[in-house]
C-alpha atoms as a printed R data frame, in Angstrom:
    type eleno elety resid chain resno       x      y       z
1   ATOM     1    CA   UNK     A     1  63.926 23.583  65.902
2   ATOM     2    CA   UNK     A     2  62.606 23.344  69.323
3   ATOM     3    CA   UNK     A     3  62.112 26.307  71.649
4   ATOM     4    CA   UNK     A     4  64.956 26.520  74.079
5   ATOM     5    CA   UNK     A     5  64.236 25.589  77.736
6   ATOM     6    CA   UNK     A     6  64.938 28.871  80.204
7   ATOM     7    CA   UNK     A     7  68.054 29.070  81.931
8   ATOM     8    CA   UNK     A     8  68.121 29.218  85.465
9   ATOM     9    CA   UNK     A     9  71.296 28.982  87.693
10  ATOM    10    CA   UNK     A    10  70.405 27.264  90.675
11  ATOM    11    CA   UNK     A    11  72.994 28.240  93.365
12  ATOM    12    CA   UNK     A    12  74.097 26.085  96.305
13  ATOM    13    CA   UNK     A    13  74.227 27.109 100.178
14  ATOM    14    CA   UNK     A    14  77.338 25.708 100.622
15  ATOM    15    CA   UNK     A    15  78.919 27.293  98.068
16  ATOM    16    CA   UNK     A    16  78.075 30.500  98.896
17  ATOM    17    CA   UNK     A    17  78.861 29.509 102.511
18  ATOM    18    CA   UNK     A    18  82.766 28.747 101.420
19  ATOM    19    CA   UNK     A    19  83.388 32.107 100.449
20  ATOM    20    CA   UNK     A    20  82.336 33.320 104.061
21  ATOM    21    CA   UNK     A    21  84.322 30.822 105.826
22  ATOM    22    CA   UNK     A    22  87.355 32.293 104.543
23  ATOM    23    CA   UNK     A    23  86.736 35.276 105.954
24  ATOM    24    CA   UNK     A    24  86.141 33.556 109.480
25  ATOM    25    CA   UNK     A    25  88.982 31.687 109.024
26  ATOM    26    CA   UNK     A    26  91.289 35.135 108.692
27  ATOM    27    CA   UNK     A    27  89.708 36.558 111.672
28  ATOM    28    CA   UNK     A    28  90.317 33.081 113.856
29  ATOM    29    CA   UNK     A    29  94.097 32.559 113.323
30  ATOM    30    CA   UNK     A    30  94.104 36.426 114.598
31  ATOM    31    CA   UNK     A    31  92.679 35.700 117.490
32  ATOM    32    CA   UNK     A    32  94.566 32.457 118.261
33  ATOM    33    CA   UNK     A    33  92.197 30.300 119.901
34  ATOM    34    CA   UNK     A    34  89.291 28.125 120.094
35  ATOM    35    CA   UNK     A    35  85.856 30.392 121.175
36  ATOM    36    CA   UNK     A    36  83.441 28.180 122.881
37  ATOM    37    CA   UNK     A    37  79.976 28.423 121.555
38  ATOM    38    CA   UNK     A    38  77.104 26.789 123.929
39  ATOM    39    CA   UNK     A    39  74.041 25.777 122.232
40  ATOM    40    CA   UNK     A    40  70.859 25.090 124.652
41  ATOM    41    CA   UNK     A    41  67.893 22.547 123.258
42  ATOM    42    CA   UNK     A    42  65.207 22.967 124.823
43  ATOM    43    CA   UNK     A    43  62.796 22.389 121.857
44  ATOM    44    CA   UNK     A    44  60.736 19.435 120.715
45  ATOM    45    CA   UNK     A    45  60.890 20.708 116.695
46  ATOM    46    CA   UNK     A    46  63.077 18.543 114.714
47  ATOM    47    CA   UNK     A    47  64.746 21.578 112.555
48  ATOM    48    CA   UNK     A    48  65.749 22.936 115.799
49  ATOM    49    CA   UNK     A    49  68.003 19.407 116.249
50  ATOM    50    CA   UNK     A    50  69.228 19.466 113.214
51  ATOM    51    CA   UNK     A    51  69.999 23.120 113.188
52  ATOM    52    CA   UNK     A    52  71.991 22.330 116.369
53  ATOM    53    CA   UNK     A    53  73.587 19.452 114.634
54  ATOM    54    CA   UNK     A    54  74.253 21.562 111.957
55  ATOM    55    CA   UNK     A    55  75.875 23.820 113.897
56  ATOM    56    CA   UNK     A    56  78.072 21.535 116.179
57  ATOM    57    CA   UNK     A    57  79.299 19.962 112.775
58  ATOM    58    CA   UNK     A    58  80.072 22.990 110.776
59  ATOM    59    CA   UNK     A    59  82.028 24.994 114.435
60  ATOM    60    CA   UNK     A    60  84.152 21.686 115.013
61  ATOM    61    CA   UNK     A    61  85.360 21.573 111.491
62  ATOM    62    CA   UNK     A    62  86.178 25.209 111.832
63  ATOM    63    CA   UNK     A    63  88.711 25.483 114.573
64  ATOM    64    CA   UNK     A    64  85.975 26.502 117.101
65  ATOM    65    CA   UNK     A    65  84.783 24.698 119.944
66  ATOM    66    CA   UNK     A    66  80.836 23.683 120.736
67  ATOM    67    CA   UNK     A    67  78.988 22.326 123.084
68  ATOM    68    CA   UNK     A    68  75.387 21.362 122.806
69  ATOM    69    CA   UNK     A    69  73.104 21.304 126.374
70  ATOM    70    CA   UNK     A    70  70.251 19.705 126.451
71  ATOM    71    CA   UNK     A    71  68.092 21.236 129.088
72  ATOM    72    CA   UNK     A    72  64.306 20.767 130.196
73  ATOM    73    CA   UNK     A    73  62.661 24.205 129.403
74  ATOM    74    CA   UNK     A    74  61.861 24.940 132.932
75  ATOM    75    CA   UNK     A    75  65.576 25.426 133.425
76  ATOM    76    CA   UNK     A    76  66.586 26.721 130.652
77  ATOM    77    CA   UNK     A    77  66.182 30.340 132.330
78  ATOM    78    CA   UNK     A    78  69.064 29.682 135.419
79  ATOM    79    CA   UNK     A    79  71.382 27.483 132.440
80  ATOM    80    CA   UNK     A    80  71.160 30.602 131.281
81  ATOM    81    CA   UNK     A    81  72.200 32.646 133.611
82  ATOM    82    CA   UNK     A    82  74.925 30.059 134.545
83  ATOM    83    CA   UNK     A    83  76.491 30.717 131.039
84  ATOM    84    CA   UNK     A    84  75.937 34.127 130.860
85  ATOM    85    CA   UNK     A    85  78.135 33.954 134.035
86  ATOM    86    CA   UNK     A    86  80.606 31.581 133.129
87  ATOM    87    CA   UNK     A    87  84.194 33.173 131.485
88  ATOM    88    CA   UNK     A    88  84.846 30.199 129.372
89  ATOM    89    CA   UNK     A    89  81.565 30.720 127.282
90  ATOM    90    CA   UNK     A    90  81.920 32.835 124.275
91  ATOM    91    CA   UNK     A    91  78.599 32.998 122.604
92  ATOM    92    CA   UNK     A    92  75.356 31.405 123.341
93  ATOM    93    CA   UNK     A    93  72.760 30.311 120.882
94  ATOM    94    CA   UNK     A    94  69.206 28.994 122.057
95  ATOM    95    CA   UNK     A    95  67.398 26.825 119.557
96  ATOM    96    CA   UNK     A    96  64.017 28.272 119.177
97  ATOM    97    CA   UNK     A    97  60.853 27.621 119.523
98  ATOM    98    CA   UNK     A    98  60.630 26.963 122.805
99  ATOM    99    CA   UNK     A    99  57.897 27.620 124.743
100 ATOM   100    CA   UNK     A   100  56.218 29.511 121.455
101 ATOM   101    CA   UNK     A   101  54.937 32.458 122.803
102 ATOM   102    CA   UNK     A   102  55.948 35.566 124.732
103 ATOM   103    CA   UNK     A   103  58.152 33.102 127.081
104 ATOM   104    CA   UNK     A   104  60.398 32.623 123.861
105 ATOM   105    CA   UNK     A   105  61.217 36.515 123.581
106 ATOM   106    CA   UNK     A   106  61.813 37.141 127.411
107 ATOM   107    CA   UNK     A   107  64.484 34.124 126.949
108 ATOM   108    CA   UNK     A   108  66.007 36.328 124.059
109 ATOM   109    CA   UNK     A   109  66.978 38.852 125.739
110 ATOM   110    CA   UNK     A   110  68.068 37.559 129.051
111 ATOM   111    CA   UNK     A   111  71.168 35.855 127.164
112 ATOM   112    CA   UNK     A   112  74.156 38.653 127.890
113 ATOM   113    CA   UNK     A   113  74.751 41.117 124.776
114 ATOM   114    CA   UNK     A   114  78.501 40.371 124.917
115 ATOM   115    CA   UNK     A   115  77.444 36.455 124.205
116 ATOM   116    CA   UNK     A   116  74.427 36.945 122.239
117 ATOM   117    CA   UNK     A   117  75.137 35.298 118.761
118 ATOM   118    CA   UNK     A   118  71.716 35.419 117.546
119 ATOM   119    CA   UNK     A   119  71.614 39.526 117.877
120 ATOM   120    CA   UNK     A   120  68.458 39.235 119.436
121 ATOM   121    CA   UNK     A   121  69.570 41.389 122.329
122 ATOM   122    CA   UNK     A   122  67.124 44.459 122.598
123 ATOM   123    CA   UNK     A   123  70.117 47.067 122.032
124 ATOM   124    CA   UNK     A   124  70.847 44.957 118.967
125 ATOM   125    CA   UNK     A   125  67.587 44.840 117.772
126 ATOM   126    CA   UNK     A   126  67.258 48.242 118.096
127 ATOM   127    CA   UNK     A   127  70.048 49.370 116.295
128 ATOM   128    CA   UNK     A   128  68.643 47.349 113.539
129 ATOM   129    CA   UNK     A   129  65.476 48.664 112.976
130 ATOM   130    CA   UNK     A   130  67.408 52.393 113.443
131 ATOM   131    CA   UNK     A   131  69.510 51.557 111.400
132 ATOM   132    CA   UNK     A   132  72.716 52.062 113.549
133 ATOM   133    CA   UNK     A   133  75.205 50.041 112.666
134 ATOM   134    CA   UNK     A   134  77.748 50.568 115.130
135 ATOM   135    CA   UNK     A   135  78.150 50.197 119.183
136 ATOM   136    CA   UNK     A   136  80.763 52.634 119.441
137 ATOM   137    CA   UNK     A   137  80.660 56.507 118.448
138 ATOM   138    CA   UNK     A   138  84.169 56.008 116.816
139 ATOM   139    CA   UNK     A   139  82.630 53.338 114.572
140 ATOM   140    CA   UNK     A   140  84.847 50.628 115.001
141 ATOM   141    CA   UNK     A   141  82.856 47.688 116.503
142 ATOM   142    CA   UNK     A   142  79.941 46.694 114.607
143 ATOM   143    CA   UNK     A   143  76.591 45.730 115.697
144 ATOM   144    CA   UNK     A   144  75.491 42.228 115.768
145 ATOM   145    CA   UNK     A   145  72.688 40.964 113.270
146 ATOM   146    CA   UNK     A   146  70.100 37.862 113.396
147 ATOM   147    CA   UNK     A   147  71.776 35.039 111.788
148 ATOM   148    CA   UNK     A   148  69.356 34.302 109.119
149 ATOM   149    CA   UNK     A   149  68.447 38.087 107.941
150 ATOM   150    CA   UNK     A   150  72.421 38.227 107.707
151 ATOM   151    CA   UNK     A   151  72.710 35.227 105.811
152 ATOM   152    CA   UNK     A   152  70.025 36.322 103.070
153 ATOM   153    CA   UNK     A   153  72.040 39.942 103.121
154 ATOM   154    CA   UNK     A   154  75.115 37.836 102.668
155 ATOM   155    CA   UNK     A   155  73.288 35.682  99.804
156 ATOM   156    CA   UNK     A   156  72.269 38.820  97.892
157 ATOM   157    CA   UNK     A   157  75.957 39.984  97.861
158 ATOM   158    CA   UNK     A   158  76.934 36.711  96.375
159 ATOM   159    CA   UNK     A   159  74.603 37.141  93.922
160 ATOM   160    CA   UNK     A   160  76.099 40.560  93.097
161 ATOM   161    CA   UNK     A   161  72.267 42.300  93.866
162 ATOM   162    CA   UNK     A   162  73.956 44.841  95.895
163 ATOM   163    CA   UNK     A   163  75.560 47.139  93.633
164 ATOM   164    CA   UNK     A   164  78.770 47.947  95.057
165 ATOM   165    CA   UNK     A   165  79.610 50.905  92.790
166 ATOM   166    CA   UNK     A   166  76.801 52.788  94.823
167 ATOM   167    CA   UNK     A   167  77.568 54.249  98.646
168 ATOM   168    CA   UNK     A   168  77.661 51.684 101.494
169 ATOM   169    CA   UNK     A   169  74.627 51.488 103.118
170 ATOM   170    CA   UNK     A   170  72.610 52.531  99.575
171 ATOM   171    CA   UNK     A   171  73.689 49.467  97.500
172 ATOM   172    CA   UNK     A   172  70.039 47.841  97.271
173 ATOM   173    CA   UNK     A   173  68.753 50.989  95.744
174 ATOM   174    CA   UNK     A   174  67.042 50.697  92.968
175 ATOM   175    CA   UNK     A   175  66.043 47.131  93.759
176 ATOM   176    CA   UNK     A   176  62.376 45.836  94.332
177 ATOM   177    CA   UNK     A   177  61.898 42.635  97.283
178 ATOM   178    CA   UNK     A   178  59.278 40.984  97.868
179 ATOM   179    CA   UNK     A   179  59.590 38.755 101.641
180 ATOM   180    CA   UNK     A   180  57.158 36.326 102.075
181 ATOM   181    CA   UNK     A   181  57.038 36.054 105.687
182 ATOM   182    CA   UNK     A   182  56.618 38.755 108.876
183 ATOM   183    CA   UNK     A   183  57.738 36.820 111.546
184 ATOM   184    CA   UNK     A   184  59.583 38.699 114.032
185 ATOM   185    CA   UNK     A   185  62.458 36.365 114.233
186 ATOM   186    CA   UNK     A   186  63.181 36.654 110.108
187 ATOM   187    CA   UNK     A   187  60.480 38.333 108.357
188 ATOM   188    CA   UNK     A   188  60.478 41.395 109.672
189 ATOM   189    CA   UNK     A   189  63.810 42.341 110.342
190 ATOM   190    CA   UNK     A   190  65.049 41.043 106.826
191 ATOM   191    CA   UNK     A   191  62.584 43.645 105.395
192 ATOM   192    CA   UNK     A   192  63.867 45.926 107.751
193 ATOM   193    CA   UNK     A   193  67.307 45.035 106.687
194 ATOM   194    CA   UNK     A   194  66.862 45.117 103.346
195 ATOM   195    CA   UNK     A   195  64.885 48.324 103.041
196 ATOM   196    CA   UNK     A   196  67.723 50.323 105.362
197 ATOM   197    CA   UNK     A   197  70.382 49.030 102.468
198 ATOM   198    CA   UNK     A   198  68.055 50.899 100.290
199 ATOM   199    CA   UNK     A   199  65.700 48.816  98.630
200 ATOM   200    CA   UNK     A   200  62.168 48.666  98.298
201 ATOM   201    CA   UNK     A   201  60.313 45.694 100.067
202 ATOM   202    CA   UNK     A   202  57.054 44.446 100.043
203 ATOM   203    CA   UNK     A   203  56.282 41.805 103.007
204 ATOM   204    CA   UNK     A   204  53.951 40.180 102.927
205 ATOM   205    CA   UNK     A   205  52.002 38.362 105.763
206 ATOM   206    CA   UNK     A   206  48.968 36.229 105.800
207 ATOM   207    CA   UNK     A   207  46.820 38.606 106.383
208 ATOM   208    CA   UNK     A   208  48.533 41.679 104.619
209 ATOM   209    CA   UNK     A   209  50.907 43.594 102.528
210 ATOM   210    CA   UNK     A   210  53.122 46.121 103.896
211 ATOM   211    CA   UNK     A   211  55.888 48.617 102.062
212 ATOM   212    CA   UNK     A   212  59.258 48.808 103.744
213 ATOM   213    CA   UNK     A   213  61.166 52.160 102.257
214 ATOM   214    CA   UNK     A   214  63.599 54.772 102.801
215 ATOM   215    CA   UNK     A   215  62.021 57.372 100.638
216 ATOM   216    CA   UNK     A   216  62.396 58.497  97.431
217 ATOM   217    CA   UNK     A   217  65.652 59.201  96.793
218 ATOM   218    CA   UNK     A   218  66.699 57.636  99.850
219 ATOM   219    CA   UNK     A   219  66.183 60.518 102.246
220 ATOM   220    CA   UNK     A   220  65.017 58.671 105.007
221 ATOM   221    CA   UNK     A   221  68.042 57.338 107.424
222 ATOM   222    CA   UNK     A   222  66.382 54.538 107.953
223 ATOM   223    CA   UNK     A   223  63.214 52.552 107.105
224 ATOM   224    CA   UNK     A   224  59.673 53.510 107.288
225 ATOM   225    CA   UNK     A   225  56.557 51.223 106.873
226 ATOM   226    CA   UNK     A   226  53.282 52.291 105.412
227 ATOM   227    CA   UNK     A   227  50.399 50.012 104.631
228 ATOM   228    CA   UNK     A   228  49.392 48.332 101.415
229 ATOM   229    CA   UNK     A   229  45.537 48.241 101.866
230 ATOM   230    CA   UNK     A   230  43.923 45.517  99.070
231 ATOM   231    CA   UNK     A   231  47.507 44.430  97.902
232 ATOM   232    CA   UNK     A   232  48.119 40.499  97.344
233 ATOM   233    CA   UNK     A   233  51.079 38.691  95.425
234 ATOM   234    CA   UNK     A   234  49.191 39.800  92.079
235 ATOM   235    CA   UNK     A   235  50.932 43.170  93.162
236 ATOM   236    CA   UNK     A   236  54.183 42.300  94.256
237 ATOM   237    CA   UNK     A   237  55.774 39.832  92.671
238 ATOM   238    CA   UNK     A   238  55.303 40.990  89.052
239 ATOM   239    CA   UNK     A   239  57.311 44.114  89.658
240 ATOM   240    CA   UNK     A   240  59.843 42.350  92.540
241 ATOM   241    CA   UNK     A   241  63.593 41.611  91.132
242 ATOM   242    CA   UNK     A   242  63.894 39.333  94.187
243 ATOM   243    CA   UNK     A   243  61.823 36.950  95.760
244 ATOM   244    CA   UNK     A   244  62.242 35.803  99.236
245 ATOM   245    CA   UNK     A   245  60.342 33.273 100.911
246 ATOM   246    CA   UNK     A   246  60.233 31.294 104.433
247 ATOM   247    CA   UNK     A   247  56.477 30.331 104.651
248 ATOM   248    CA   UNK     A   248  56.651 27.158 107.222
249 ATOM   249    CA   UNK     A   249  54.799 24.084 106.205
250 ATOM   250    CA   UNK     A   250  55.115 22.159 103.055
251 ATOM   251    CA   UNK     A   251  51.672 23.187 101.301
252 ATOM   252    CA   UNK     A   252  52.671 26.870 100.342
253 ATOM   253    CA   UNK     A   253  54.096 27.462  96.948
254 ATOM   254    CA   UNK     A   254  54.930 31.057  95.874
255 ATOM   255    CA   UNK     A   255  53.045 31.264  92.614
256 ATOM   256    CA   UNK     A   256  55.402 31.130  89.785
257 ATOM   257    CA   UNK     A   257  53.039 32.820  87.562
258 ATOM   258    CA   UNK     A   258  53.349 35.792  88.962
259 ATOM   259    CA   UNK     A   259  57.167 35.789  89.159
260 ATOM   260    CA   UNK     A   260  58.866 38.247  86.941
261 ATOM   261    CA   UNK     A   261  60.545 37.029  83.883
262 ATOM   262    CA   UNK     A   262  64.523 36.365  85.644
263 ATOM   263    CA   UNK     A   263  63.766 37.060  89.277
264 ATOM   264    CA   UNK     A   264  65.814 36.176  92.064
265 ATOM   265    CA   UNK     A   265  64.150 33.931  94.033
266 ATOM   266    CA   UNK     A   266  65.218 32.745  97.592
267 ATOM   267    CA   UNK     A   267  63.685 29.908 100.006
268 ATOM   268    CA   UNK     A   268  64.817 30.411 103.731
269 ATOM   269    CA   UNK     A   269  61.536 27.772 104.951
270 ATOM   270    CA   UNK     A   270  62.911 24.206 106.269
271 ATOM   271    CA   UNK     A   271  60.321 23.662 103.858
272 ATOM   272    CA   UNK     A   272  60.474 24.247  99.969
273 ATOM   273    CA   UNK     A   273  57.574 27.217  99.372
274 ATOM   274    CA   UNK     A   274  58.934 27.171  95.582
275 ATOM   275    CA   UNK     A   275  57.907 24.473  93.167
276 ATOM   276    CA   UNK     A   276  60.374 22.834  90.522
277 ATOM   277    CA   UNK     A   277  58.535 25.625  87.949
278 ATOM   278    CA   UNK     A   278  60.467 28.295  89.593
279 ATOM   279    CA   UNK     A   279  63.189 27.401  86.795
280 ATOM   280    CA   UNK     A   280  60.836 28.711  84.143
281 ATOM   281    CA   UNK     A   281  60.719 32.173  85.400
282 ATOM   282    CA   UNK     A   282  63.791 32.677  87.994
283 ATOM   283    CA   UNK     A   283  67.078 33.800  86.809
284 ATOM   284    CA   UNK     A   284  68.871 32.504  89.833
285 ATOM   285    CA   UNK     A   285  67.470 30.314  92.056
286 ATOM   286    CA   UNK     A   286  68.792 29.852  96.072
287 ATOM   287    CA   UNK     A   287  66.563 26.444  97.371
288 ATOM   288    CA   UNK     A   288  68.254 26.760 100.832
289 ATOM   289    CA   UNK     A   289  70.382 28.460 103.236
290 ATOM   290    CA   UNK     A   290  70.464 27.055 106.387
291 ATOM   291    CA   UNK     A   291  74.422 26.551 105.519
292 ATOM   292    CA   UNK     A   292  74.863 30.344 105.049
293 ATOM   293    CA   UNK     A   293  72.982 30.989 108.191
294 ATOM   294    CA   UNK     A   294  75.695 28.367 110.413
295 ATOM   295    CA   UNK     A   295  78.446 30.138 108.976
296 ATOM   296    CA   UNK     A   296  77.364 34.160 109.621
297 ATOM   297    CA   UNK     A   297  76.326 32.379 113.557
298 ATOM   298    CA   UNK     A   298  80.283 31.626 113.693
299 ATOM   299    CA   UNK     A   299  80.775 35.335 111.979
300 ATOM   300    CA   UNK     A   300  78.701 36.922 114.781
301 ATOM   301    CA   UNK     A   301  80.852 34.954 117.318
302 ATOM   302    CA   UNK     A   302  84.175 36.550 115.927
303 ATOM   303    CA   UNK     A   303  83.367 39.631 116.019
304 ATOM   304    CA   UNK     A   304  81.936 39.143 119.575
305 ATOM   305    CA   UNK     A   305  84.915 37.912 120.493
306 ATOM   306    CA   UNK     A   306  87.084 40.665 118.482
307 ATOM   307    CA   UNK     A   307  84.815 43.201 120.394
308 ATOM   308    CA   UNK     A   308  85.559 41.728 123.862
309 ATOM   309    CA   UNK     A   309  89.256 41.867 123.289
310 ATOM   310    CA   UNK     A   310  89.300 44.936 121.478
311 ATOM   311    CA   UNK     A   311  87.307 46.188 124.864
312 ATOM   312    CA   UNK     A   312  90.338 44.605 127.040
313 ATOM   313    CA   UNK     A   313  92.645 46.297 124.974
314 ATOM   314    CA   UNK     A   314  91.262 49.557 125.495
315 ATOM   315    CA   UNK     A   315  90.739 49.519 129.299
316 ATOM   316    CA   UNK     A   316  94.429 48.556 129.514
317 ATOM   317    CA   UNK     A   317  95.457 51.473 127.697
318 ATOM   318    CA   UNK     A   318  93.240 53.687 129.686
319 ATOM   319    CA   UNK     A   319  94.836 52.057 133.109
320 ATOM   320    CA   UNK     A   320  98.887 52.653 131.724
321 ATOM   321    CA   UNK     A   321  97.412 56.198 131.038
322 ATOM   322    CA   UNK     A   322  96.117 56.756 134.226
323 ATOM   323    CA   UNK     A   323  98.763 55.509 135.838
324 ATOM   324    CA   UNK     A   324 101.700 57.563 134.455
325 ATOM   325    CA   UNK     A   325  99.374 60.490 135.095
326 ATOM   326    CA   UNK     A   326  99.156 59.491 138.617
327 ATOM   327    CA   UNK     A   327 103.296 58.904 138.907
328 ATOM   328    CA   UNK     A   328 104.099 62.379 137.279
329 ATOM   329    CA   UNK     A   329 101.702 64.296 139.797
């Protein structure tokens, strides 16, 4: 009798991305209206068009309302500002790269924090990497996360990786990653992401490996990073449980070799870095998630949204107080 081929569930984006959009679909008919999301295109790349296509599509056929500037580069900075400005915008999302270099990050964080989609906002970067999870000492209104980083978190609960009988904020623990990728955009702050949640992750860069960890035991609050000196992918992959890679350009391939016999492995490139032999040694294989990604940039606008009226809320209640203060002195 012939050997049996290996089984390997391949699982959708979209899929995964239905189960979100319920979610966002509760938290709209709350808030009864349409948020306006304004994307800016500034960039030549042609996954930044059809990210912003993407987008447009996905917002319009879920009860929110998007509109897509086109503006030359060398304006982008006062369109801006204009939005930032402007009461009917809700959330703003740039499509990056722009300028690719330095230019790029000062653009980040001139987009207002109470319209920043993305969560590239220094305050919400920081509170990433800190691990801070919260805006508000009562620890009601969450922080915002990148989109993609969020959509691979949201992937891995899908997947049931996160182990939900464990604590919140310890679920990954026990888990080894391996992230293919350091950029500061993804890279980086998935591993940081990922290693706050409790997990230990390897990313690895062109030029290096590096160890994302909270300590054994988890005593750390949040992640620390120590160097890998001499470590390749001969290291990390044959001990990682999960695999994720976004290596741009379509000559990488994550050896499958070195996978680990039923490894989760995850592409988040526009460009496939895993090759159809992936579905010898994978367990579950993700080939995309740029649908994920959409939906968690319409999550992030909720909850901006819920944040800004929750805000309202709260200065209204502080003003009645105030006032029958002032009326009974």
């Amino acid at each position: 009798m012939a050997d049996e081929k290996p089984h390997c569930k391949v699982v959708l984006a979209t899929n995964i991305a239905k189960s979100l959009l319920e979610e966002v679909q509760d938290g709209l008919a709350k808030i009864g209206r349409k948020p306006l999301l304004v994307g800016f295109l500034s960039s030549t790349d042609p996954a930044a068009r059809v990210y912003a296509e993407w987008t447009g599509k996905t917002a319009n056929e879920n009860g929110f309302a998007f509109e897509l500037r086109e503006i030359d580069r060398e304006e982008l900075e006062d369109a801006l500002l204009d939005a930032n400005n402007d009461a009917a915008v809700d959330g703003i999302i740039v499509y990056y790269p722009i300028f690719g270099n330095r230019q790029d990050q000062y653009l980040q964080q001139i987009v207002s924090i109470d319209k920043d989609v993305e969560g590239l906002s220094h305050r919400y970067i920081f509170n990433m990497y800190q691990n801070i999870r919260f805006l508000d000492h009562a620890n009601t209104k969450k922080s915002i996360l990148p989109c993609t980083p969020l959509a691979v978190i949201k992937i891995l609960e899908y997947l049931r990786i996160y182990n939900t009988i464990l604590p919140y904020g310890n679920r990954l623990h026990g888990r080894t990653v391996t992230v293919i990728n350091r950029s500061e955009v993804v890279g980086r702050p998935l591993a940081a992401l990922l290693a706050n949640d409790g997990a230990c992750v390897y990313s690895v860069d062109i030029n290096d490996v590096q160890q994302f960890t909270r300590g054994e035991g988890l005593r750390k609050r949040r992640h620390e990073v120590h160097e890998k000196p001499g470590w390749t992918l001969e290291n990390c992959l044959p001990i990682s449980d999960v695999v994720i890679s976004g290596v741009p350009g379509d000559k990488y391939k994550v050896p499958a070799n070195l996978l680990r016999d039923g490894a989760v492995c995850i592409n988040f490139s526009s460009d496939r870095n895993f090759s159809p032999d992936v579905k010898e040694k994978a367990s579950i294989y993700v080939p995309a998630i740029g649908k994920v990604t959409i939906v968690v940039l319409l999550r992030n606008l909720l909850r901006i949204v819920q944040n800004k009226i929750d805000a309202a809320a709260e200065a209204s209640r502080e003003n009645v107080s105030e006032a029958v203060q002032t009326s009974e002195s």
